[in-house]
Coordinates of C-alpha atoms and ligand atoms in Angstrom, one line a residue:
Chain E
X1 CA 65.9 22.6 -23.7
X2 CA 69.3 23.7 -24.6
X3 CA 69.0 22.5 -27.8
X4 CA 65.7 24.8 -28.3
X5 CA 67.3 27.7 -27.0
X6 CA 70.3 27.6 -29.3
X7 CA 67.8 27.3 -31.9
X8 CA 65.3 30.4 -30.6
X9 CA 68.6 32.5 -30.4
X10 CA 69.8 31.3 -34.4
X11 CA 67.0 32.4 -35.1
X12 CA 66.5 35.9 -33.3
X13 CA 70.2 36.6 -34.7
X14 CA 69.6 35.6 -38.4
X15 CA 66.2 37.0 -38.5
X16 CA 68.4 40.6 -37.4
X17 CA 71.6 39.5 -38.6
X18 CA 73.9 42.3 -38.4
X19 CA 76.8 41.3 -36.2
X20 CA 79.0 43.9 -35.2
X21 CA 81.3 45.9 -38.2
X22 CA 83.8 48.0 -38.3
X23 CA 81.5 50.6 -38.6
X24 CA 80.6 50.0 -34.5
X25 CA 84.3 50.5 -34.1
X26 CA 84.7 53.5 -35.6
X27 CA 83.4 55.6 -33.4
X28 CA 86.4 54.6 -30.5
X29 CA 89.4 55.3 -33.3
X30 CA 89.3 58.8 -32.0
X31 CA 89.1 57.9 -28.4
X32 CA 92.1 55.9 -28.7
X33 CA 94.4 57.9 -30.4
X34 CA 93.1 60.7 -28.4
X35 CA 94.3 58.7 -25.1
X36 CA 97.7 57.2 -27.1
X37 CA 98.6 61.2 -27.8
X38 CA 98.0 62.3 -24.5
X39 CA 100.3 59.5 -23.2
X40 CA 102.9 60.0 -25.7
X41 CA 102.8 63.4 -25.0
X42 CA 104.0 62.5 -21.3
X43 CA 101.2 65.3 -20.2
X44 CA 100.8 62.8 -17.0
X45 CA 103.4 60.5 -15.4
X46 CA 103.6 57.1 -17.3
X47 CA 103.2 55.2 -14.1
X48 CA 99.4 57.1 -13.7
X49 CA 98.6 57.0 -17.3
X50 CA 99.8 54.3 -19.3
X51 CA 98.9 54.1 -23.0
X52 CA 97.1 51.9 -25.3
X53 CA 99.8 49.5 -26.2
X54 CA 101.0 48.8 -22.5
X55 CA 97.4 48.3 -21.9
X56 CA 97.1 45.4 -24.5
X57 CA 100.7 44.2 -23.7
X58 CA 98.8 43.4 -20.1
X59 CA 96.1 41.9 -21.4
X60 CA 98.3 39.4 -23.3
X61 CA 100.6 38.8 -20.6
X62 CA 97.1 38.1 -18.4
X63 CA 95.9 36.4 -20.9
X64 CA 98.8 34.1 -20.8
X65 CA 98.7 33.2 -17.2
X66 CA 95.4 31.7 -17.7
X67 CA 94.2 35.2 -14.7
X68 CA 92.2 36.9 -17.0
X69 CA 90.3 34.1 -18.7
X70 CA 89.3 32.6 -15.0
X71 CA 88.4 35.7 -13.6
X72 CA 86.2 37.0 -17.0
X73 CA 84.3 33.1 -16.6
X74 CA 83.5 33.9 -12.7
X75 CA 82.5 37.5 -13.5
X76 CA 80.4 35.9 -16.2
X77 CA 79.1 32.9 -14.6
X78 CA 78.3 35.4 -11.5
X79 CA 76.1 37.5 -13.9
X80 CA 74.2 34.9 -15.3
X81 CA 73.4 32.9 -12.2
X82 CA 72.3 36.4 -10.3
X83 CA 70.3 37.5 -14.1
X84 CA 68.9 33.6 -14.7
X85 CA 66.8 34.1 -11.2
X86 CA 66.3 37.6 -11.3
X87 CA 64.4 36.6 -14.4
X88 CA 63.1 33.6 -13.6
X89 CA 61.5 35.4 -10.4
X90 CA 60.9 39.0 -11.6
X91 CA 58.8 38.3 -14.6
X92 CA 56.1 35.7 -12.9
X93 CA 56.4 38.2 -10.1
X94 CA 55.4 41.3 -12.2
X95 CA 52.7 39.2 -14.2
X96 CA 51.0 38.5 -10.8
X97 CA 51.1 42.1 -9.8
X98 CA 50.3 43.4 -13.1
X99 CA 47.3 41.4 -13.5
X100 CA 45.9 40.9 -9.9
X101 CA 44.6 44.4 -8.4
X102 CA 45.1 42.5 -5.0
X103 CA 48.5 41.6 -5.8
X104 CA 49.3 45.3 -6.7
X105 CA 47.8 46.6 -3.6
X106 CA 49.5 44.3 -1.6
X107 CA 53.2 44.2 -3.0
X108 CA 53.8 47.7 -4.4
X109 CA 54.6 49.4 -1.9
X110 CA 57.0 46.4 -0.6
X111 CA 58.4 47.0 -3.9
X112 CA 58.8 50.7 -4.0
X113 CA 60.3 50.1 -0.2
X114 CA 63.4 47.9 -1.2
X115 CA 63.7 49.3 -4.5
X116 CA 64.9 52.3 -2.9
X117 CA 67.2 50.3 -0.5
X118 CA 69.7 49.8 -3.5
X119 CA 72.2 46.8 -4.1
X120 CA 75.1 47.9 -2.2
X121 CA 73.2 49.2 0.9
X122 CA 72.8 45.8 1.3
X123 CA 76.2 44.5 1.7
X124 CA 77.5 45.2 5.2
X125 CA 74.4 42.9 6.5
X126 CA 74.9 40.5 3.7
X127 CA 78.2 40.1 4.3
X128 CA 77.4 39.3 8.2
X129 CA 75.0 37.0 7.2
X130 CA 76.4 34.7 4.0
X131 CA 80.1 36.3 4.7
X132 CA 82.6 37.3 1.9
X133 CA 81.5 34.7 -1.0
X134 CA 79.1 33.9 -4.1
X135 CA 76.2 33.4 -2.2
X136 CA 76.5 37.3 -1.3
X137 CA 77.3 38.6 -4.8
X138 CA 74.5 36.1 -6.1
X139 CA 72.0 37.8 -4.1
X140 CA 72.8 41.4 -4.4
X141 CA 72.9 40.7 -8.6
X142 CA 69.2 39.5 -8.1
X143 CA 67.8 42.2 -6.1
X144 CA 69.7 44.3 -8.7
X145 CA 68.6 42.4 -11.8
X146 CA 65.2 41.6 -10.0
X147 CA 63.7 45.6 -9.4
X148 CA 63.8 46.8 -13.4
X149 CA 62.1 43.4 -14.8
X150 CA 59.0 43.4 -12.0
X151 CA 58.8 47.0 -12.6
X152 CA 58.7 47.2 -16.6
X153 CA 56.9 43.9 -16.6
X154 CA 54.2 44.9 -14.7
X155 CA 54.2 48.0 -17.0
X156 CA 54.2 45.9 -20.1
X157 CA 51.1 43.7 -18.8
X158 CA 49.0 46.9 -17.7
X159 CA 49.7 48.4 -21.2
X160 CA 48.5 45.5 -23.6
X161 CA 45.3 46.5 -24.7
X162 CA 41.7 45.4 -22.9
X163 CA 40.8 44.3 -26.2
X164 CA 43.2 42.1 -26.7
X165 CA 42.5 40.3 -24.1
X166 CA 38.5 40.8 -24.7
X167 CA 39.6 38.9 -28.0
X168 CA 41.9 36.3 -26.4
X169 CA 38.6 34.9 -24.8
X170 CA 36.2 35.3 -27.7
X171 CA 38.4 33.0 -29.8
X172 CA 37.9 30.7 -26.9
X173 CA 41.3 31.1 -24.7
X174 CA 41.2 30.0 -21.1
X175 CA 42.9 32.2 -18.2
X176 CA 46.1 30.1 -18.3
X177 CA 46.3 30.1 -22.4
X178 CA 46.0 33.9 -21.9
X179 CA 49.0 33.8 -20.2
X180 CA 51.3 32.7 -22.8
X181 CA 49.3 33.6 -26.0
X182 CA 48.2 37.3 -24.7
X183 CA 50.0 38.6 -21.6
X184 CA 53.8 36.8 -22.0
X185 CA 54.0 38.2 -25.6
X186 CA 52.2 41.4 -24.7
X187 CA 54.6 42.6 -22.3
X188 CA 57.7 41.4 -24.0
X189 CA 58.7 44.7 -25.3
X190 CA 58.6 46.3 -21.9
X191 CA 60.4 43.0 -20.1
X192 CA 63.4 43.3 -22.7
X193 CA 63.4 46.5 -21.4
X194 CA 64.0 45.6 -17.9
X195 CA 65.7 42.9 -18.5
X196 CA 68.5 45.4 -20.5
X197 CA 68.0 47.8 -17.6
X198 CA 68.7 45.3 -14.8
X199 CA 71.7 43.7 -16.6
X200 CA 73.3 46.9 -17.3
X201 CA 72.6 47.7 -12.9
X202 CA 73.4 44.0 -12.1
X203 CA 76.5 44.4 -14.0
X204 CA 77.8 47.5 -12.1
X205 CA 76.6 45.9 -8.5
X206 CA 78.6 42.7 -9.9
X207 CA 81.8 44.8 -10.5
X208 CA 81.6 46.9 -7.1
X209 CA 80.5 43.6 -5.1
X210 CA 83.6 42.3 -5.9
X211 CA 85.6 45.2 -5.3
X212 CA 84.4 44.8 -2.2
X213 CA 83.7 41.1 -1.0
X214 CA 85.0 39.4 -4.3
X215 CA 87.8 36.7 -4.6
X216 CA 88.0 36.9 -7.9
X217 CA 86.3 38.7 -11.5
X218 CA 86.8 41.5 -13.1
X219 CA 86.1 43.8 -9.8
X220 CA 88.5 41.9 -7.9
X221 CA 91.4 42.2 -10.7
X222 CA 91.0 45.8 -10.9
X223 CA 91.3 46.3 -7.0
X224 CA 93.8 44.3 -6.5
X225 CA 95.7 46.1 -9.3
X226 CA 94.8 49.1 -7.4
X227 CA 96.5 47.0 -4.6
X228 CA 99.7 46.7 -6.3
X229 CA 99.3 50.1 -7.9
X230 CA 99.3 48.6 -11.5
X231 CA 97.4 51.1 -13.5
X232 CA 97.8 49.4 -16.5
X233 CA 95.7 46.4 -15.1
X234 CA 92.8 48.8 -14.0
X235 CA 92.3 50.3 -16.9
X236 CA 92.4 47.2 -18.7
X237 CA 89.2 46.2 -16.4
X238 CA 87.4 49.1 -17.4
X239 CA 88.0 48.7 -20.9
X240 CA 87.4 44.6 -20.6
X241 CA 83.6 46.2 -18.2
X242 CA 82.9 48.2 -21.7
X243 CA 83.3 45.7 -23.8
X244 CA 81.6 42.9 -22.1
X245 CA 78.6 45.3 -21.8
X246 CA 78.7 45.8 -25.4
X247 CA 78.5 42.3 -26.7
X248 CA 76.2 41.7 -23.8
X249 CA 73.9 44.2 -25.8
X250 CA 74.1 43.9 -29.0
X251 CA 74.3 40.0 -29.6
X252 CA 71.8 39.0 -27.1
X253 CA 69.7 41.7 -26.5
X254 CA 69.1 44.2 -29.1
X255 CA 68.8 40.8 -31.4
X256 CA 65.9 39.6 -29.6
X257 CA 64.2 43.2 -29.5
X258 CA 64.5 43.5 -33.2
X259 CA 62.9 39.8 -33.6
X260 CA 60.2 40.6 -31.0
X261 CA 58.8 44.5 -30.7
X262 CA 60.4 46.2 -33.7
X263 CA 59.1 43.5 -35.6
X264 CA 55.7 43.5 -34.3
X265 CA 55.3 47.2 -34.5
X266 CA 54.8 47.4 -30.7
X267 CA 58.3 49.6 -30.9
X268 CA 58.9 52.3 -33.1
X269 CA 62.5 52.4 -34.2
Chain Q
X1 CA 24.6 28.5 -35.6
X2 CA 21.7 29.4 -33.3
X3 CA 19.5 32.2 -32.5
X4 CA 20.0 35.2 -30.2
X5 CA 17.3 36.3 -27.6
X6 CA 17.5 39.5 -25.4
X7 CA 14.6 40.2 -22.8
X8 CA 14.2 43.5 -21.1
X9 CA 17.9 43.9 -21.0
X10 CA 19.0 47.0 -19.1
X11 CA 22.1 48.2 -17.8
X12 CA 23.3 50.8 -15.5
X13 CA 26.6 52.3 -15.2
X14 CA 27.9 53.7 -11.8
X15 CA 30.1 56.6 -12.2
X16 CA 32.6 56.6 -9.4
X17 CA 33.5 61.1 -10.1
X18 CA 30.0 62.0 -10.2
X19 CA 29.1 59.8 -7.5
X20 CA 25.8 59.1 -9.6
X21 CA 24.3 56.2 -12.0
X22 CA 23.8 56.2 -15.7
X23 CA 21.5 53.9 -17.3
X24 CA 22.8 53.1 -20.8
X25 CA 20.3 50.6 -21.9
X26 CA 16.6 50.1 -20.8
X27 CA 14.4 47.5 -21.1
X28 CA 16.0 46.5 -25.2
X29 CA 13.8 43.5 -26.0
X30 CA 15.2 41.5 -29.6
X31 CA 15.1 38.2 -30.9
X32 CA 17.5 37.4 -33.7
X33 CA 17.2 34.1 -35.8
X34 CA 20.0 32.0 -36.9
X35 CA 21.6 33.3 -40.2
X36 CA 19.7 36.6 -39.5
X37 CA 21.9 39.9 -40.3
X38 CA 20.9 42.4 -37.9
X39 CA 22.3 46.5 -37.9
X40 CA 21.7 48.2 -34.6
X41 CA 21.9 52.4 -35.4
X42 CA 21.5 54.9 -33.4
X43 CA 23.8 58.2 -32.7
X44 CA 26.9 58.7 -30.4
X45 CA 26.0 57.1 -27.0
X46 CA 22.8 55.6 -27.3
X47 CA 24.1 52.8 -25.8
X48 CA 24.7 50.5 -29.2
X49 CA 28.1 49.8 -27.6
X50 CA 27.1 48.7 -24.1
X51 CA 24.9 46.1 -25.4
X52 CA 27.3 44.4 -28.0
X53 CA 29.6 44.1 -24.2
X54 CA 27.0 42.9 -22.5
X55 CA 26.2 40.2 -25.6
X56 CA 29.7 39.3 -25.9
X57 CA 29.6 38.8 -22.1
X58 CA 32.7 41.6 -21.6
X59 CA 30.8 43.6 -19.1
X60 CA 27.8 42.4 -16.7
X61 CA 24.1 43.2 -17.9
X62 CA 22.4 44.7 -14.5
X63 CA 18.7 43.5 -15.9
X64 CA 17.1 41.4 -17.8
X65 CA 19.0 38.4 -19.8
X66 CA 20.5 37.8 -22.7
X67 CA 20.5 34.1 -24.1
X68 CA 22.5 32.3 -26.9
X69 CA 20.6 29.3 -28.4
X70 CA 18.6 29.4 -25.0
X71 CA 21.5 29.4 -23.2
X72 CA 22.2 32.2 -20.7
X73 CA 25.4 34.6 -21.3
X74 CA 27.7 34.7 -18.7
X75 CA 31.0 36.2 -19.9
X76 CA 32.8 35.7 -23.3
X77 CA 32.9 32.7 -24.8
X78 CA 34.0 31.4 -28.1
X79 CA 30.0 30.7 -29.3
X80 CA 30.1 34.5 -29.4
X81 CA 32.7 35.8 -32.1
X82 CA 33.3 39.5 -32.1
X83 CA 34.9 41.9 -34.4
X84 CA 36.3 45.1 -33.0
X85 CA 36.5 48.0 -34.2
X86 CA 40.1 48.5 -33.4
X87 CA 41.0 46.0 -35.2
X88 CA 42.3 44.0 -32.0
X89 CA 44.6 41.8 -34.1
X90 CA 47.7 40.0 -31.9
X91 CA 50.7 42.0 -33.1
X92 CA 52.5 39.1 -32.5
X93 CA 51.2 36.7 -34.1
X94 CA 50.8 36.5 -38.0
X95 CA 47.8 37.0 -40.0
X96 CA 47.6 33.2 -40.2
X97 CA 48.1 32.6 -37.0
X98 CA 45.6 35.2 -35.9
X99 CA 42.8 33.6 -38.1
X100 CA 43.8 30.4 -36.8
X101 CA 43.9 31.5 -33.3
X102 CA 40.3 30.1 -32.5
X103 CA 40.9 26.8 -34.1
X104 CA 43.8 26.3 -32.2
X105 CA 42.4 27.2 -28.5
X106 CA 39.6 24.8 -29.9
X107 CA 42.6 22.1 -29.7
X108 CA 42.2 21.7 -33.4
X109 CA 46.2 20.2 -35.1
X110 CA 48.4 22.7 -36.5
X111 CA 48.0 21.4 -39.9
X112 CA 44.4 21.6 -40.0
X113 CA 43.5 24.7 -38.2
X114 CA 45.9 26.3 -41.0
X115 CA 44.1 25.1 -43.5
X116 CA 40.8 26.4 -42.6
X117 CA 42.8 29.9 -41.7
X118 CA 43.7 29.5 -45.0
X119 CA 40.1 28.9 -46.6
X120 CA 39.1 32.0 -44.6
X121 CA 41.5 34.1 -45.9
X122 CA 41.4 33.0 -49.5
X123 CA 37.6 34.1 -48.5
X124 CA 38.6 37.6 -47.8
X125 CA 41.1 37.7 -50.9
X126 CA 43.7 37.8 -48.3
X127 CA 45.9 34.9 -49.0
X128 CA 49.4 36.9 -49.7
X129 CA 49.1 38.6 -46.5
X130 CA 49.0 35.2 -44.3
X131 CA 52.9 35.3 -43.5
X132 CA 53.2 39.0 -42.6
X133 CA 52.5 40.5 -39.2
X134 CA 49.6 42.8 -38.6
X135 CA 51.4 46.1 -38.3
X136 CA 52.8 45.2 -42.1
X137 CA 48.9 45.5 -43.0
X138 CA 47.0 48.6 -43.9
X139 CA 43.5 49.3 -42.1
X140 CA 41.8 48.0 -44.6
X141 CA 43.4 44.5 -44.6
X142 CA 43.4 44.5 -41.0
X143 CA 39.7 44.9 -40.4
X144 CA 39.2 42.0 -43.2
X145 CA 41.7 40.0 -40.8
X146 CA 39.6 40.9 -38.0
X147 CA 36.8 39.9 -39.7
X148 CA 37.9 36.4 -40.6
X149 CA 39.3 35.5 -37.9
X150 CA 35.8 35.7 -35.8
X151 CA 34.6 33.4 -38.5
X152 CA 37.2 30.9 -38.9
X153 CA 36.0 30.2 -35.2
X154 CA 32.5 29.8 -36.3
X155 CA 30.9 31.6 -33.7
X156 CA 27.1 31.0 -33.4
X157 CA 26.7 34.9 -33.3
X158 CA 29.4 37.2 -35.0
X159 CA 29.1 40.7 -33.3
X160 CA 30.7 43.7 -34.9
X161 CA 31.3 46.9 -33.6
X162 CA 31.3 50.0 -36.0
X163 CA 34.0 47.8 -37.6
X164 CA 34.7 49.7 -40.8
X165 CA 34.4 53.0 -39.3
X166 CA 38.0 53.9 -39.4
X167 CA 38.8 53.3 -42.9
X168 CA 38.2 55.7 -46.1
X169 CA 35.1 55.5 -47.6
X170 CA 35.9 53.7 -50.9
X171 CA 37.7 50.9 -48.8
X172 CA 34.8 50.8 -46.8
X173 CA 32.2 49.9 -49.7
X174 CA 34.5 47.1 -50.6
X175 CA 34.4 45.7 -47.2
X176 CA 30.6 46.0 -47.0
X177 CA 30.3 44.3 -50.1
X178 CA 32.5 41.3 -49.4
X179 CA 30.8 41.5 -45.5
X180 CA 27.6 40.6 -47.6
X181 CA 28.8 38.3 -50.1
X182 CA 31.3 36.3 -47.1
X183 CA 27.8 36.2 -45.4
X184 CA 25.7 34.9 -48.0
X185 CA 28.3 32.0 -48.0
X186 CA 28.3 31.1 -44.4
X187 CA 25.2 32.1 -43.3
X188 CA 26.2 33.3 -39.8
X189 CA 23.9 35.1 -37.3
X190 CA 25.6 38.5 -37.0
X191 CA 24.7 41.5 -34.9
X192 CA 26.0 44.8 -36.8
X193 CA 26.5 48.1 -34.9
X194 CA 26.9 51.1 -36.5
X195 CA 26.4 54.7 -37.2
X196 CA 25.8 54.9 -41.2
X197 CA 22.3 54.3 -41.7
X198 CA 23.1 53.7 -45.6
X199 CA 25.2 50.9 -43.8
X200 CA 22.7 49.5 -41.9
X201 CA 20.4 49.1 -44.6
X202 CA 23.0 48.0 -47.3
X203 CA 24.3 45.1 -44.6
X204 CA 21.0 44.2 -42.8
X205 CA 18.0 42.0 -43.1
X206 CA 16.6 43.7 -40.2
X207 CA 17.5 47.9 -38.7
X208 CA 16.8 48.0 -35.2
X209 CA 16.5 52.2 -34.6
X210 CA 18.3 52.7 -31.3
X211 CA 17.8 56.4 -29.2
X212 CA 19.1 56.9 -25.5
X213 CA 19.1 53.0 -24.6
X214 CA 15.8 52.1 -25.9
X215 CA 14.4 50.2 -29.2
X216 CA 12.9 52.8 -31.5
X217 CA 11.4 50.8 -34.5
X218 CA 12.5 47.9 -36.6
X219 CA 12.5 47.9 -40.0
X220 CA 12.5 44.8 -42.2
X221 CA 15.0 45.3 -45.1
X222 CA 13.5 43.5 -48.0
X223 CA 16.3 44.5 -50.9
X224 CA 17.6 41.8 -53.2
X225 CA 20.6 40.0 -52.7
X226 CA 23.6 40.0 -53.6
X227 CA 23.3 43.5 -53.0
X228 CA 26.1 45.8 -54.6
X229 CA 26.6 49.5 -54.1
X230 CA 26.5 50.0 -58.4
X231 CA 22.9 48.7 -58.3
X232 CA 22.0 49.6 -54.9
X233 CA 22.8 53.4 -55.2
X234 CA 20.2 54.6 -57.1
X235 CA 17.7 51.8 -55.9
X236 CA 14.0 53.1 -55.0
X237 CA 13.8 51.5 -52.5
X238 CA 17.2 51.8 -50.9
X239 CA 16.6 55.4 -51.0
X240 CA 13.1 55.3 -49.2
X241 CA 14.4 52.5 -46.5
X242 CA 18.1 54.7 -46.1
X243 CA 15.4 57.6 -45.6
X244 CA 13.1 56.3 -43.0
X245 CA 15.8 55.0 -40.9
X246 CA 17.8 58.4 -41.1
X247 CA 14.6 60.1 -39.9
X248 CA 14.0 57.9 -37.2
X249 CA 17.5 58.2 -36.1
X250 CA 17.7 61.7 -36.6
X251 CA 14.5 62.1 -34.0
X252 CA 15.8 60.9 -31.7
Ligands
ATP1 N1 32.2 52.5 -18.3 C1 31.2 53.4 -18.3 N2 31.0 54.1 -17.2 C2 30.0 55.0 -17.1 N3 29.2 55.3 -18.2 C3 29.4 54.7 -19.4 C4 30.5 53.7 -19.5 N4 30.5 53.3 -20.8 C5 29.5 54.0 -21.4 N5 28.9 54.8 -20.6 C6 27.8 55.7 -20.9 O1 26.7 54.9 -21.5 C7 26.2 55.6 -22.6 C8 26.2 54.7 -23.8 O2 27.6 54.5 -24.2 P1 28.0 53.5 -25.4 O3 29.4 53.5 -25.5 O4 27.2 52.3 -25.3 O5 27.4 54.4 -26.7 P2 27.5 54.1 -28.2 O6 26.1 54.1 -28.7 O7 28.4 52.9 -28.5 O8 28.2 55.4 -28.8 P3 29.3 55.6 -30.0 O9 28.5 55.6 -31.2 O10 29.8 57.0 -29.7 O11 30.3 54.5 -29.9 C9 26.9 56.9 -22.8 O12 26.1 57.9 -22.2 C10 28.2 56.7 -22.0 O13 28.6 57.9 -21.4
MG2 MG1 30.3 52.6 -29.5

């Protein structure tokens, strides 16, 4: 299993390949020349504004300590954990409802209902119930993770074309084959897209979660920094949030949109 | 391969804004032999449509029965192949492994359903497309996929839906041409619907005149084959066959 996946992703990336250049850095020379000015410029005190090079002195020194690497791995670990079963549940979830007229009549409007009671509304009762630890953050990344694939996958499955599916069975396909040769591939597009959307969502409930509840990530250094008043490590979270997000994007997902929609034509570029 | 019978097939649409029915098709009566190439014309909703459905089995007939090899139709099945006139092609899938789609729901190995997807397409002249992906195809090529890929199933009846009516006309001879010639190879039953009585006749053994969901006339096609628009163009008898069928359509 593992083995196959390394392989599917090899071969998403080398069917795309174009890693991140210097040409994706560009664009924050500006940014961070603009900040280093500003700060050499002593426009704000050093202790609420510390530049560029005391922010990567930190991250060394974090580094170093071993902090940063363990609390990065929870944050991680956290994300993947809360995405893997918002996945795993969302899209046979959003299949069912996409397909099944019953289904839709019977679950949309339990999924409009606690769509609209977002992530962190759920917290306080959370927090009563599982108290301050992973099993709450694991659950509020799924119900944030969970809402943008059902959603977009039910939208993907109830845009694939009647004739496709008319076709499907002419060939010969049974109802289950039509899962995975029709409806699966059909609505990939549409799940990459919820799947990019609840990431990016479950990454911002991780990151306030454990602001909140957390004994350790990314959220949790940056509060405690706040704790401390240690600027310098706050801003190094937000830059380390930013640029988790972006490998996040374009290693794993845009790689597999490129090998799946853009190169079916189902996605103009 | 095996024959097609239809008995007093009707069918009437309910039309949930109006609150009122439609009947599409009454009482169409037709009996098509194995290896028989039969055009159904008639103009914009006569119904030609909602009886290739009901034959493929993609919507319910409300009278009547239709039966393949004397067996009744109940839904879409692989003994049916069709050929749409969108094209309907699996984006995702390449042109091989859309022609060897059938095969493979048939259970038929990987190395062998490829290489009758591969005789089919060499069929269609088509063999340098087989690794790219549909979208990577233009019309043309994509109705020819379209086309193959209901025969590499060998279907006992191939229906077609106006399927070359969205390509230019010069493409569109070409198809019809190699439509006749991949025909006279396999012999398959096919049901043609379309709007181009010069079609019709060029494709057809038989031209079954539709008008508001009932059988006009049939007309036996007796031309030559292998019939080719250079010879067929300025054929007598193309030209008084083309004409009676455009009258009868234009009657109606
Ligand atoms: N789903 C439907 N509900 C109600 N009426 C329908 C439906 N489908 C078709 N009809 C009606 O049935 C009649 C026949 O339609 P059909 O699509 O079979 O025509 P057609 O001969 O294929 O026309 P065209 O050449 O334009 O494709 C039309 O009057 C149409 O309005
Ligand atoms: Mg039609």
């Amino acid at each position: 299993m593992k083995q196959f996946l390394l392989k599917f992703w090899g071969h998403c990336v080398r069917l795309t390949a174009r890693w991140p250049s210097i040409g994706s850095i560009a664009p924050f020379i500006p940014v961070i020349a603009a900040w280093w000015i500003v700060t050499e410029l002593q426009t704000f005190p050093r202790v609420f504004l510390p530049g560029p090079a005391e922010v990567v002195r930190s991250f060394g020194s974090l580094v170093y300590m071993g902090i940063l690497p363990a609390y990065l791995q929870d944050s991680i670990v956290r994300l993947a954990v809360g995405a893997f079963w918002g996945i795993a549940l969302g899209i046979p979830l959003g299949i069912l409802v996409g397909l099944s007229q019953r289904a839709r009549t019977a679950l949309w409007p339990l999924l409009l209902f606690f769509q609209a009671i977002g992530d962190i509304a759920w917290l306080p009762i959370l927090v009563i119930w599982f108290g301050y630890g992973l099993t709450t953050i694991t659950v509020v990344i799924v119900y944030t993770v969970i809402f943008p694939v059902v959603l977009n996958t039910v939208l993907g499955v109830r845009s694939i074309p009647i004739t496709l599916h008319r076709a499907a069975q002419s060939l010969g396909a049974s109802r289950i084959r039509m899962l995975w040769e029709v409806v699966l591939p059909g609505a990939l597009p549409n799940i990459v897209t919820g799947l990019r959307n609840g990431l990016g969502y479950g990454w911002r409930a991780l990151i306030a979660t454990e602001i909140i509840v957390g004994t350790s990530g990314i959220g949790f250094l940056m509060f405690d920094a706040r704790r401390s008043g240690s600027v310098v490590e706050i801003l190094l979270g937000m830059i380390i949030l930013g640029i988790l997000w972006y490998i996040v994007d374009s290693w794993i997902l845009a790689p597999i949109e490129r090998a799946t929609g853009q190169r079916w034509g189902l996605v103009t570029r | 391969m095996k024959n097609l019978t239809i008995r007093n097939l009707s069918k009437t649409y309910f039309d949930p804004y109006a609150g009122t029915n439609v009947t599409a098709v009454h009482d169409v009566s037709l009996n098509v032999g194995q290896g028989e190439f039969v055009c159904i014309v008639g103009p914009s909703g006569c119904g030609k449509t909602t009886i290739l459905n009901m034959i493929a089995g993609f919507i319910p007939h409300t009278g009547g029965e239709i039966l393949v090899g004397g067996r009744p139709v109940k839904g879409p099945g692989p003994d049916r192949g069709v050929v749409f006139q969108s094209f309907a092609l699996f984006p995702w899938r390449t042109v091989l492994e859309n022609v060897a789609f059938g095969p493979k729901m048939r259970g038929v190995r990987k190395a062998e359903r490829e290489k009758i997807a591969h005789e089919y397409l060499a069929l269609a002249k088509l063999t340098e497309a087989a690794g790219r992906y549909p979208a990577e195809l233009s019309g043309g090529m994509q109705q020819r996929v379209g086309v193959v890929r209901a025969l590499a199933n060998e279907p006992d009846v191939l229906l077609m839906d106006e399927p070359f009516a969205s390509v230019d006309a010069q493409t569109r001879m070409t198809l019809q041409e190699e439509l006749t010639r991949i025909w006279q190879e396999k012999r398959p039953t096919v049901i043609f619907i379309t709007h181009d009585v010069a079609e019709a006749v060029f494709l057809a053994n038989r031209v079954i005149a539709l008008s508001k969901g009932r059988v006009l006339e049939e007309i036996d096609v007796d031309l030559p084959r292998p019939r080719s628009w250079d010879s067929l163009n300025d054929d007598a008898r193309f030209k008084e066959l083309s004409g009676r069928v455009r009258q009868l359509v234009r009657s109606a």
